[in-house]
Short mmCIF file of C-alpha atoms and ligand atoms in Angstrom, two decimals:
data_model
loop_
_atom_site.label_atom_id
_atom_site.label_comp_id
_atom_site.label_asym_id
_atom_site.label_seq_id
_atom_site.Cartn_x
_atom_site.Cartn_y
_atom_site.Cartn_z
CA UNK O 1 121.61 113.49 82.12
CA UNK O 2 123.05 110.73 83.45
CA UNK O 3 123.83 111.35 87.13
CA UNK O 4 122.07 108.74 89.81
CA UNK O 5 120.91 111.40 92.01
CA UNK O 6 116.86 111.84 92.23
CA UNK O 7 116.20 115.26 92.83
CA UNK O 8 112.98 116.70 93.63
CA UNK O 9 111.48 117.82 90.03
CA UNK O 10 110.36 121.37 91.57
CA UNK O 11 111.70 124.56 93.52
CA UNK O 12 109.85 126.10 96.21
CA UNK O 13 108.18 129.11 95.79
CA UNK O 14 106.33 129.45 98.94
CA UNK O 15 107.20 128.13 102.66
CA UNK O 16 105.23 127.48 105.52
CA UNK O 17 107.31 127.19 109.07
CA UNK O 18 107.27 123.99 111.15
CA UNK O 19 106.57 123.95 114.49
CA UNK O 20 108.99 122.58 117.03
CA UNK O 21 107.65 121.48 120.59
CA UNK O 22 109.63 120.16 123.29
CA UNK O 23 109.11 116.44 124.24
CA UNK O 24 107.07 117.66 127.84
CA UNK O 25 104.51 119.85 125.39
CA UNK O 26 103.68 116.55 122.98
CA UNK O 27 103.27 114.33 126.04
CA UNK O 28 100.75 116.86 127.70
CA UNK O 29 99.33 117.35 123.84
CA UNK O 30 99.03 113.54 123.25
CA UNK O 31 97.75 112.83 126.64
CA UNK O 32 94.73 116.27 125.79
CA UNK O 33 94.16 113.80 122.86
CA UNK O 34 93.35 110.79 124.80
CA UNK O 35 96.42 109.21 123.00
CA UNK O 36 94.87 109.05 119.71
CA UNK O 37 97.17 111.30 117.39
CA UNK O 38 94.16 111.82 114.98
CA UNK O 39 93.16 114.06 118.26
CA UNK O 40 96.06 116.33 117.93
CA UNK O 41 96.22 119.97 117.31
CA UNK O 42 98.52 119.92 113.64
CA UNK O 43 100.11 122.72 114.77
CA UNK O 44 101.72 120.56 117.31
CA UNK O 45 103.05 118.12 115.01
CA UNK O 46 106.70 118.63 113.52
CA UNK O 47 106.74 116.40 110.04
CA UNK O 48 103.13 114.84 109.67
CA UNK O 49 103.11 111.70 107.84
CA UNK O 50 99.66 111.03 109.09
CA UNK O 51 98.41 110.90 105.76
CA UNK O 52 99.45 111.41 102.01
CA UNK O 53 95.60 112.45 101.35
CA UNK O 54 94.67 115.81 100.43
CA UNK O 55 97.85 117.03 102.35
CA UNK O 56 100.16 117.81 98.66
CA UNK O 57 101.79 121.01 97.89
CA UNK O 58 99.91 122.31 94.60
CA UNK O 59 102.12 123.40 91.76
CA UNK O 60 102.32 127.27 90.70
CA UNK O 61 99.72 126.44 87.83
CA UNK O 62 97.53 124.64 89.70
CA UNK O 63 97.13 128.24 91.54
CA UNK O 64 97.02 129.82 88.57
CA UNK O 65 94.19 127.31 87.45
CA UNK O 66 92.20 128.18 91.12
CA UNK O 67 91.52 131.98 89.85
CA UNK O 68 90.32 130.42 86.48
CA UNK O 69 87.10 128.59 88.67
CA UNK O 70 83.94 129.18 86.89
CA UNK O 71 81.43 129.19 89.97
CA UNK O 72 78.34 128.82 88.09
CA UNK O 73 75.97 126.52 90.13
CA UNK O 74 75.07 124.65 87.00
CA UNK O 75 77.54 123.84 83.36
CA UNK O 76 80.36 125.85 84.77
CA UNK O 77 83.05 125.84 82.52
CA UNK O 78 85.79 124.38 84.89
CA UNK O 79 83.26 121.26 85.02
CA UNK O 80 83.32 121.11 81.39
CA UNK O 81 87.56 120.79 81.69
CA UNK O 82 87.49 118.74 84.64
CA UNK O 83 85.05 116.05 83.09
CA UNK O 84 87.10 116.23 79.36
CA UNK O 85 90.73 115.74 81.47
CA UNK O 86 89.06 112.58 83.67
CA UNK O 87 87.30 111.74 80.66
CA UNK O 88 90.42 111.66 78.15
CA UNK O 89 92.34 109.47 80.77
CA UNK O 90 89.69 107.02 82.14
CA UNK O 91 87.77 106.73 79.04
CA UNK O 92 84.39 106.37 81.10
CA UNK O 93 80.97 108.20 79.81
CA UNK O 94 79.78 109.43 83.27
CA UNK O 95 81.67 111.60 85.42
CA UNK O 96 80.76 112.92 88.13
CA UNK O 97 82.36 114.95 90.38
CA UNK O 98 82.19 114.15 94.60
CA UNK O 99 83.83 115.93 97.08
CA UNK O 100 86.07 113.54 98.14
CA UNK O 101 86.42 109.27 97.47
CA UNK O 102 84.23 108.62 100.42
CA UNK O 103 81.41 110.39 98.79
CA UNK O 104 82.07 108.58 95.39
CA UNK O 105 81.93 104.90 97.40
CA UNK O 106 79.31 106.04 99.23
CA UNK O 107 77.09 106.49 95.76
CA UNK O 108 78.33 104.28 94.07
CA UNK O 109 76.99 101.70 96.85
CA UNK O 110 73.75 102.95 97.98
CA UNK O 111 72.94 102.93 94.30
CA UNK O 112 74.21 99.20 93.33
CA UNK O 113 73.87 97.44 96.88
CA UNK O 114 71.04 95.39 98.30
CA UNK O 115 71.65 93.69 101.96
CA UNK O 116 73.51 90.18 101.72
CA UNK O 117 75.94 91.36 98.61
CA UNK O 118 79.34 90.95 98.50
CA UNK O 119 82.09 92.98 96.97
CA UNK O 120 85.53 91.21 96.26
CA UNK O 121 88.17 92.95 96.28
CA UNK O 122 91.93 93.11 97.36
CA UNK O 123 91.72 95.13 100.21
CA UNK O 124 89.23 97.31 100.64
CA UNK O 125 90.26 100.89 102.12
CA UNK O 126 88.48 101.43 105.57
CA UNK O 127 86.28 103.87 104.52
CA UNK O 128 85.36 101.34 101.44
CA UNK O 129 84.62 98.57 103.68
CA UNK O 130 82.42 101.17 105.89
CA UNK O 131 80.36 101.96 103.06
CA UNK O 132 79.60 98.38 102.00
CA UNK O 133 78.89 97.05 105.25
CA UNK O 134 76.40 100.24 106.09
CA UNK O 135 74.40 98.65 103.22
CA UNK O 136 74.51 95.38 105.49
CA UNK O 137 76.56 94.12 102.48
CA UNK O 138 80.38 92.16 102.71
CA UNK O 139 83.56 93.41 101.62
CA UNK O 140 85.33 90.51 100.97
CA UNK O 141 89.26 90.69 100.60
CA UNK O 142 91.14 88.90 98.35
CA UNK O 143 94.69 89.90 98.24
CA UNK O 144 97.15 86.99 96.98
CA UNK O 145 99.11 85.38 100.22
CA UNK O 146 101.96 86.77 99.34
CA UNK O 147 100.57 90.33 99.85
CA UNK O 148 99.72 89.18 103.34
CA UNK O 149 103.43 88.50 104.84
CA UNK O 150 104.88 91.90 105.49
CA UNK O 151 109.15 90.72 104.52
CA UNK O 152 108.39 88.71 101.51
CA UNK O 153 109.57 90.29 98.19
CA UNK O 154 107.04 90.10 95.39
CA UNK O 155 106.70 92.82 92.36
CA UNK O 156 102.92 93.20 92.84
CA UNK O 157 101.68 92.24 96.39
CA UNK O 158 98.76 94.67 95.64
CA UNK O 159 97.08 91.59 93.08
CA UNK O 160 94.05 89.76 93.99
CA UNK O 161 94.18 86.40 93.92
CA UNK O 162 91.89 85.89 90.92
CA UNK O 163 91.78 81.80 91.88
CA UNK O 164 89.92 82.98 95.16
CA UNK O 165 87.65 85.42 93.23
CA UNK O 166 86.78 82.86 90.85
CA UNK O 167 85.39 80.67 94.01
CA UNK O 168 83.62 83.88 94.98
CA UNK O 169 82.25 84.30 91.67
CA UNK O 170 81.30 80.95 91.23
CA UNK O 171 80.06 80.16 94.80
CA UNK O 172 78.17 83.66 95.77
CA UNK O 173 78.11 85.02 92.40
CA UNK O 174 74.61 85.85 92.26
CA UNK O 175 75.78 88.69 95.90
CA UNK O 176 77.99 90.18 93.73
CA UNK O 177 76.86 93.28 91.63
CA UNK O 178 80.70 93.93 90.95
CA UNK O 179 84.46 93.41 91.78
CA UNK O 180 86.71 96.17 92.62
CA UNK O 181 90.38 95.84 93.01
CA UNK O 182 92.31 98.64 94.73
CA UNK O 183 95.32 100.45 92.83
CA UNK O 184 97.73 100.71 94.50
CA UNK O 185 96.71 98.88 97.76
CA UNK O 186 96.80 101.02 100.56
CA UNK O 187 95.52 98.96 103.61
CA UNK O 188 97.95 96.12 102.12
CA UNK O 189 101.06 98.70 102.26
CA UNK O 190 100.49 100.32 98.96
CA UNK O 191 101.22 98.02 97.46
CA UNK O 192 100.37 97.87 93.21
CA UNK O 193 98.73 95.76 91.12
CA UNK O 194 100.20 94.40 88.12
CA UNK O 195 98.47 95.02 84.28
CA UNK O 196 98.46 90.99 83.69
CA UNK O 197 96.44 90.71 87.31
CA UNK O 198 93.74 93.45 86.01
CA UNK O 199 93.56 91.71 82.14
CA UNK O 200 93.00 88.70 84.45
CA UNK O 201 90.03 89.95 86.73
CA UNK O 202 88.86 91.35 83.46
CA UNK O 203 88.97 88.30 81.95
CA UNK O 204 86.73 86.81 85.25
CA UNK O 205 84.44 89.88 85.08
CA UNK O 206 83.76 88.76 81.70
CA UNK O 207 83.11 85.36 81.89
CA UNK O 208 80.52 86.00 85.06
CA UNK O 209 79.01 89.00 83.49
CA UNK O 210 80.24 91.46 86.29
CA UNK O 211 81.28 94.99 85.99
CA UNK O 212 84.96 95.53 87.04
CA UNK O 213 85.58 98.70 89.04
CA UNK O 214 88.90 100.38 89.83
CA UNK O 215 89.72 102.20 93.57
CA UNK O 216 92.26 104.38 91.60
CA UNK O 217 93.16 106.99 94.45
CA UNK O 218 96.72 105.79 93.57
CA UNK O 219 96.23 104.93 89.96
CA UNK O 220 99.59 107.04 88.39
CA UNK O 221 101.77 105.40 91.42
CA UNK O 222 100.78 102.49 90.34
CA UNK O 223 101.10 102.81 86.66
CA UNK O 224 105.04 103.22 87.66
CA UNK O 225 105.16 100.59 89.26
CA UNK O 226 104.37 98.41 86.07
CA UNK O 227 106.41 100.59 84.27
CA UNK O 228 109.80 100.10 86.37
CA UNK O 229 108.43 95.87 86.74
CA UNK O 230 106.16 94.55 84.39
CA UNK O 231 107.66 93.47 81.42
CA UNK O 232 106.80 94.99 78.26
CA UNK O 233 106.29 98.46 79.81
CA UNK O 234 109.59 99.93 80.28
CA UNK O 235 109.07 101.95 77.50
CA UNK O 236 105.31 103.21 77.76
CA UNK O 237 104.38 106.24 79.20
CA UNK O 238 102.47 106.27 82.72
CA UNK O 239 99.59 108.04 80.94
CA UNK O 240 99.25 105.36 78.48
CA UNK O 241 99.76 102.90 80.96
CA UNK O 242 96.90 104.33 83.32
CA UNK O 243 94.52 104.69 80.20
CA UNK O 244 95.43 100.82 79.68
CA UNK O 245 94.58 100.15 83.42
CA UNK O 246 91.17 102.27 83.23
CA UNK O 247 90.38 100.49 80.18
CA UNK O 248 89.93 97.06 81.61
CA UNK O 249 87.53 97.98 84.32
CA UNK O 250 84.02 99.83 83.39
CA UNK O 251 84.45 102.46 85.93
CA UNK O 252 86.16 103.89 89.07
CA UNK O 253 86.24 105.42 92.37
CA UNK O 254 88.58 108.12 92.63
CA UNK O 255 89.70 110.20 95.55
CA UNK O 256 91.53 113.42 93.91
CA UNK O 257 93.38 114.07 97.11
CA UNK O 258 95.39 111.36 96.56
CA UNK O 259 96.80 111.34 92.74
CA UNK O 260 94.78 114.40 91.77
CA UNK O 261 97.37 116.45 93.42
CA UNK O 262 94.94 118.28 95.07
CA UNK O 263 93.68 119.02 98.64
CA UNK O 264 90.08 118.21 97.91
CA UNK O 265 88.23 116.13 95.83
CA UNK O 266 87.31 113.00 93.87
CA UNK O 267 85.07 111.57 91.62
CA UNK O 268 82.84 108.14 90.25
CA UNK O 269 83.26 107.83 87.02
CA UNK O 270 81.66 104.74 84.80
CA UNK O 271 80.46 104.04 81.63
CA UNK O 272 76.60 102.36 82.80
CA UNK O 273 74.11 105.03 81.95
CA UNK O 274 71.49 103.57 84.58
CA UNK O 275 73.84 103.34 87.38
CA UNK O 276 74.88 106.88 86.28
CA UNK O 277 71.43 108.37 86.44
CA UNK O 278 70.64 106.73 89.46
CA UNK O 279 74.28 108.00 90.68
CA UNK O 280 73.43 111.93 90.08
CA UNK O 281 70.18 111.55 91.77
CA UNK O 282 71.53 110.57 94.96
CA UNK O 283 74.74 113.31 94.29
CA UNK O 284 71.84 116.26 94.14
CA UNK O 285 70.63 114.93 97.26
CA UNK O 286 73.90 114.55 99.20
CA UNK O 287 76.58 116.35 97.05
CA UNK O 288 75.09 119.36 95.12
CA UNK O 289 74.34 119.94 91.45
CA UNK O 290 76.08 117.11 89.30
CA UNK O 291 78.30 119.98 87.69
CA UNK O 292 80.11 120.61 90.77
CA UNK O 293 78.87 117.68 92.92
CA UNK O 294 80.20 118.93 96.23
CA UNK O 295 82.85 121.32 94.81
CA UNK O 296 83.99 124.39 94.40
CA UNK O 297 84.53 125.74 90.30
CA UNK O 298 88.29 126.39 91.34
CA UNK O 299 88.39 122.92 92.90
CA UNK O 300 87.79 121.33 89.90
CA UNK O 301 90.37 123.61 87.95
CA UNK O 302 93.12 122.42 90.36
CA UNK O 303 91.82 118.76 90.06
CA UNK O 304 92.01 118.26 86.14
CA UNK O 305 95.48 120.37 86.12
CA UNK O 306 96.78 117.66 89.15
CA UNK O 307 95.33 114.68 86.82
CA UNK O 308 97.93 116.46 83.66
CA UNK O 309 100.72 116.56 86.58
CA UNK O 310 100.56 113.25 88.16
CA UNK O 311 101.34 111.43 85.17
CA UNK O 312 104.57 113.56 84.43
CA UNK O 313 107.88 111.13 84.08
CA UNK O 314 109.76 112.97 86.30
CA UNK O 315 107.21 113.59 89.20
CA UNK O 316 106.93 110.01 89.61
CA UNK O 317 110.45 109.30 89.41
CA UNK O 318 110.92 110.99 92.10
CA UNK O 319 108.00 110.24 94.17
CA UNK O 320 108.34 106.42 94.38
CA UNK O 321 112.10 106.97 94.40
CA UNK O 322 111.60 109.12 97.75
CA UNK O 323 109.05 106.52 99.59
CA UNK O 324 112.22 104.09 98.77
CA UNK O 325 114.91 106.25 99.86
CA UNK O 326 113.30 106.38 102.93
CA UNK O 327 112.45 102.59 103.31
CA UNK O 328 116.17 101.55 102.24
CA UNK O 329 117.35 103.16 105.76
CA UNK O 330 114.68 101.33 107.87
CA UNK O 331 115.98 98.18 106.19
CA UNK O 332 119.07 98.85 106.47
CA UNK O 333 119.21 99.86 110.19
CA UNK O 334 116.98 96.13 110.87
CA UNK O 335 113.68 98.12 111.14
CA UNK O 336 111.00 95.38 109.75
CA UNK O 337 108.42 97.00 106.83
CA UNK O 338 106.65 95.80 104.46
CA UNK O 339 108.26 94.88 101.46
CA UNK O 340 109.17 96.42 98.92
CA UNK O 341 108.49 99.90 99.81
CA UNK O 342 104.75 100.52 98.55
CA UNK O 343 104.13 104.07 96.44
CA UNK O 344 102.91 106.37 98.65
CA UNK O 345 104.19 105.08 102.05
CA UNK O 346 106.19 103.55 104.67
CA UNK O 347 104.35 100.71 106.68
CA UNK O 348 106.52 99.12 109.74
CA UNK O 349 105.41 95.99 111.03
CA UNK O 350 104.26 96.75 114.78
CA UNK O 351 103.48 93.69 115.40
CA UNK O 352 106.84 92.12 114.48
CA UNK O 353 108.82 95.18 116.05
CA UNK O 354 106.95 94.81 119.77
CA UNK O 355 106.04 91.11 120.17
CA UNK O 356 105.62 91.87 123.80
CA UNK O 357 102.85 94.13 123.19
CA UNK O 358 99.64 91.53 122.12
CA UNK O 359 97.67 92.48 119.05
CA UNK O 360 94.64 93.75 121.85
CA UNK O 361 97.29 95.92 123.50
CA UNK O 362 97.30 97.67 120.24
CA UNK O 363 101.14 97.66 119.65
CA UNK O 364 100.50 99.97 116.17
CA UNK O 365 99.06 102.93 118.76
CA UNK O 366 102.51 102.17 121.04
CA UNK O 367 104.36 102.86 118.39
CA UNK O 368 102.40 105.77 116.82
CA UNK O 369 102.53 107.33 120.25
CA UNK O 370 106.35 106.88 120.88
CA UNK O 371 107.28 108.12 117.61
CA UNK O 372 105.31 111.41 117.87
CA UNK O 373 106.84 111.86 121.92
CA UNK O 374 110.73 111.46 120.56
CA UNK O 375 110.27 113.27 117.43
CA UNK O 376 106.99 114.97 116.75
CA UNK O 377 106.72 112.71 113.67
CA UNK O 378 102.45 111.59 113.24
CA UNK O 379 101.57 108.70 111.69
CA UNK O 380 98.77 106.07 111.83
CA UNK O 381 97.62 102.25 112.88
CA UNK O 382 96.50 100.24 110.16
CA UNK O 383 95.74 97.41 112.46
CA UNK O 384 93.37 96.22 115.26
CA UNK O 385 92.05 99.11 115.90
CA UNK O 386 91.26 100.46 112.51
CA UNK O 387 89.94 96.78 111.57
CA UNK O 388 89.29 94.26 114.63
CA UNK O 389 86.17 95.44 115.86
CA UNK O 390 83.67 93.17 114.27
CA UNK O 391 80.02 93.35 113.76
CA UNK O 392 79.37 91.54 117.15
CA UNK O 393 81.58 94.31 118.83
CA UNK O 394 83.72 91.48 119.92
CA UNK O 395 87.60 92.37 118.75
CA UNK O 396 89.32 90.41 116.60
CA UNK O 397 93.12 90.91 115.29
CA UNK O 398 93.55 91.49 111.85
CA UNK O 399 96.10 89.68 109.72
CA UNK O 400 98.55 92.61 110.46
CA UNK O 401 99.43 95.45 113.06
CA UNK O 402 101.10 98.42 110.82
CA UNK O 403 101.98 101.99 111.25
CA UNK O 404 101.95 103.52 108.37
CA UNK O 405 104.41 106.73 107.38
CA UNK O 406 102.47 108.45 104.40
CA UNK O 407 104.61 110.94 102.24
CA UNK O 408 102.57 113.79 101.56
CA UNK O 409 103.01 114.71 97.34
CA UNK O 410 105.98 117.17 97.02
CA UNK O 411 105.96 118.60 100.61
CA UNK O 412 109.00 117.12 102.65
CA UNK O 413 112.54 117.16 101.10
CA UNK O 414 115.16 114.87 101.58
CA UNK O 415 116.61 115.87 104.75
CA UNK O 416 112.75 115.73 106.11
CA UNK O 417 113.18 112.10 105.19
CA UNK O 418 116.43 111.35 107.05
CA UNK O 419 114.93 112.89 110.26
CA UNK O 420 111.95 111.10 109.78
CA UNK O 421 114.16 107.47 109.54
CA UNK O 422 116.73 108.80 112.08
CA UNK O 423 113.47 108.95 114.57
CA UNK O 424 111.91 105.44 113.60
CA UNK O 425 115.02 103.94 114.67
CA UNK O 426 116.03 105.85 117.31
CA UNK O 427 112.62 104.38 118.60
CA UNK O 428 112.92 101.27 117.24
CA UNK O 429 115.85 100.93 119.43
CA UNK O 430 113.98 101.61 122.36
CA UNK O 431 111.14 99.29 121.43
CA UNK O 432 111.70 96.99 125.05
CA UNK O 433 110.02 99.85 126.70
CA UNK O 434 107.22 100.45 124.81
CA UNK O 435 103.59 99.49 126.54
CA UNK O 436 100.27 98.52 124.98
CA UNK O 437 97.51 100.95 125.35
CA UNK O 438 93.45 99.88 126.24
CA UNK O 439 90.59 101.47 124.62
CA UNK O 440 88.67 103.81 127.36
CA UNK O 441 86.22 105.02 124.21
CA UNK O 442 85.96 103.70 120.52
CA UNK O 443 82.48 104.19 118.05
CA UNK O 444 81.21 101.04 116.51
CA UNK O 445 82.23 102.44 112.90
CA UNK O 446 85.83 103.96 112.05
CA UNK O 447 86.17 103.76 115.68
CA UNK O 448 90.16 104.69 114.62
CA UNK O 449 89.52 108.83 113.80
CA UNK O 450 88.07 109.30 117.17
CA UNK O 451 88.74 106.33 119.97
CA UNK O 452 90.50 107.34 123.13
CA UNK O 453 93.33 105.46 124.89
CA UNK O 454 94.82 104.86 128.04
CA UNK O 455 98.66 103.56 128.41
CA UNK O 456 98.28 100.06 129.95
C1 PLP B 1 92.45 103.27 98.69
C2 PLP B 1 91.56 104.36 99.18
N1 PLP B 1 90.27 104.37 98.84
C3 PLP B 1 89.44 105.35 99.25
C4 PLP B 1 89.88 106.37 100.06
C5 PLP B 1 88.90 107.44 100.52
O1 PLP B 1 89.17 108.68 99.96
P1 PLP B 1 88.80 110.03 100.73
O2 PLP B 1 89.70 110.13 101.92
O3 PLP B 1 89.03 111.11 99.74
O4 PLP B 1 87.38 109.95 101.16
C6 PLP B 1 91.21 106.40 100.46
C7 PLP B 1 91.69 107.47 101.34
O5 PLP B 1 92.72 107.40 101.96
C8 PLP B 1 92.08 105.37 100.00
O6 PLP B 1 93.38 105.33 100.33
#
């Protein structure tokens, strides 16, 4: 059919209310928080675009494939499915199953790291980063300049600059037990990495004898992304287009909340048998047995039937079509974002937007908190506050302040959308009023799930 209308590529079956507050309840609820959203009760947010992980609607037969869970503690049959479905797309020997990507890192670097190592990558996700540097290690990013100026237009602002790795390489090669490169790149705006980029880091790994992992939360997002810009593609499908991706590295980290379609989840999966064994013997300790690894029989049903779904044509048509319907009205109305609109989210540039606020007023958490006052709309920093606190516990700004707007998989419609970008600019209109905010409380590590605030 050839009409230009995206529509969502589902009907609902089953609807859970929203809860509307007035503006006096969220101010007393974000104030009970100690203006950190991540504080809030959920049930007093209206549209929560805090995060697109874990937080998807599950299709009818991913249900169905919950009452099919084989709970056997050990060679449960849904194991057996989910390994053959992760196995059949990644092409890796070892899988094994985590209970979310954090756990996956988390092995995967205890078991490789030694203090003094560094891992390149393009950005690493903050929970990445937290896992390498509790192994006194670096996590070194290496995202190409242009991913690094929020307005400038580039098809893949999610590559690594594979001149600077090759200086890492070359220079601290002997730190680095591998490279990882993030698809798409969240903490750069989700932004995706192009096929050529990965042949090239391949093409590094090679010549330095390093194994090439893959952060694939977002790996079908950004398989469409080279479909729709990478020439050559247009006419591959995104499942043969993610095998391609998986096949240049020699392993991944995967969280399964993300593009497994499912609310819990993830997995490492690689092909080196000793980093494997050593892998499962640190999953019995932490995770459970490796045939669930942290996860329920049904869980791993509803993962391997999200892995079939994600790659569907028409799911991803419409997902990365949504995340741009939604930027083209924040454009449009003057609002500035990164650009183009990433894959899984929206990521305004706070910094830009409230110049008056400095980056150690924290103008992302201004703007987080305003949005959720006028309109009951959560989102997050990605800025100083998630990243400036350095090992010295001094503070120190991070190339960017962003709020990001995460679309949760195939839970808002359209009209959730244009409330969502009639409230950004509605606020962004009122940005001269806005205040900074000072840190009365903030842990040394991931300080951003749990600091406390005071307006300034
Ligand atoms: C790029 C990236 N890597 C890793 C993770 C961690 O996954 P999880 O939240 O399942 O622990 C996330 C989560 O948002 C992510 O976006």
């Amino acid at each position: 059919m050839n009409f230009r209308t995206i529509i969502e590529p589902f009907r609902i079956k089953s609807v859970e209310p929203l809860a509307f507050t007035t503006r006096e309840q969220r101010q007393a609820a974000l104030e009970a928080a100690g203006h950190n959203v991540f504080l809030l009760h959920a049930s007093d947010v209206l549209i929560d675009l805090l995060t697109d992980s874990g937080t998807g609607a599950m299709s009818s037969a991913q249900w169905g494939a919950l009452m099919q869970g084989d709970e056997s503690y050990a060679g449960s049959r849904s194991f057996y499915r989910f390994e053959q479905v992760v196995r059949d797309l990644t092409g890796y020997r070892h899988v094994i199953p985590t209970h979310q990507g954090r756990a996956a890192e988390r092995i995967l670097f205890h078991t490789i790291l030694v203090p003094g190592d560094v891992v390149p990558n393009n950005n690493h996700f903050d929970t990445t980063r937290a896992n390498i540097e509790v192994e006194d290690a670096e996590a070194r990013d290496l995202v190409i300049p242009e991913g690094r100026v929020p307005s400038l237009i580039h098809p893949f602002k999610g590559n690594i600059d594979l001149e600077a790795l090759e200086r890492t390489l070359e220079h601290d090669g002997g730190r680095v037990p591998l490279v990882m490169v993030t698809v798409t790149n969240n903490s750069g705006g989700g932004q995706p990495v192009s096929m050529e980029n990965l042949r090239g880091v391949r093409r590094l790994c090679d010549r330095y004898g390093k194994p090439f992992f893959l952060d694939a939360c977002r790996f079908a997002e950004n398989a469409w992304f080279i479909r729709q810009r990478e020439p050559g593609y247009g006419e591959h499908t995104p499942r043969d287009i993610a095998r391609e991706m998986f096949g240049l590295a020699d392993g991944c980290t995967m969280s399964a909340k993300k593009d497994g379609l499912a609310n819990i989840g993830g997995f490492l999966a690689l092909n080196n048998d000793e980093w494997a064994e050593r892998a499962r013997n640190l999953l019995i300790l932490t995770e459970g047995f490796p045939t669930y690894g942290g996860l329920a029989g049904y869980d791993l049903e509803a993962i391997a039937t999200g892995l079939e779904e994600v790659v569907e044509e028409a799911y991803l048509r419409y997902r990365i079509r949504s995340t741009e319907y939604f930027a083209d009205k924040l454009v449009s109305a003057g609002v500035p974002i990164i650009q183009p609109a990433g894959g899984h989210a929206i990521y305004i540039d706070a910094r830009s937007l409230l110049p008056h606020i400095p980056p150690l007023e924290y103008p992302g958490i201004a703007l987080v908190n305003a949005l959720y006052v006028e309109a009951g709309i959560r989102s997050v920093e990605i800025g100083t506050v998630m990243f400036g606190r350095q090992h010295d516990g001094t503070e120190v700004p991070p190339a960017m302040d962003l709020v990001r707007l995460a679309i949760p998989r195939r839970v808002y419609t359209q009209s959730h959308i244009d409330y969502a970008a009639e409230a950004v600019i509605h606020v962004a209109s009122q940005k001269d009023r806005l205040r900074g905010y000072r840190m009365t409380y903030g842990p040394a590590v991931l300080r951003h799930f749990t600091s406390r605030f005071e307006p300034r």
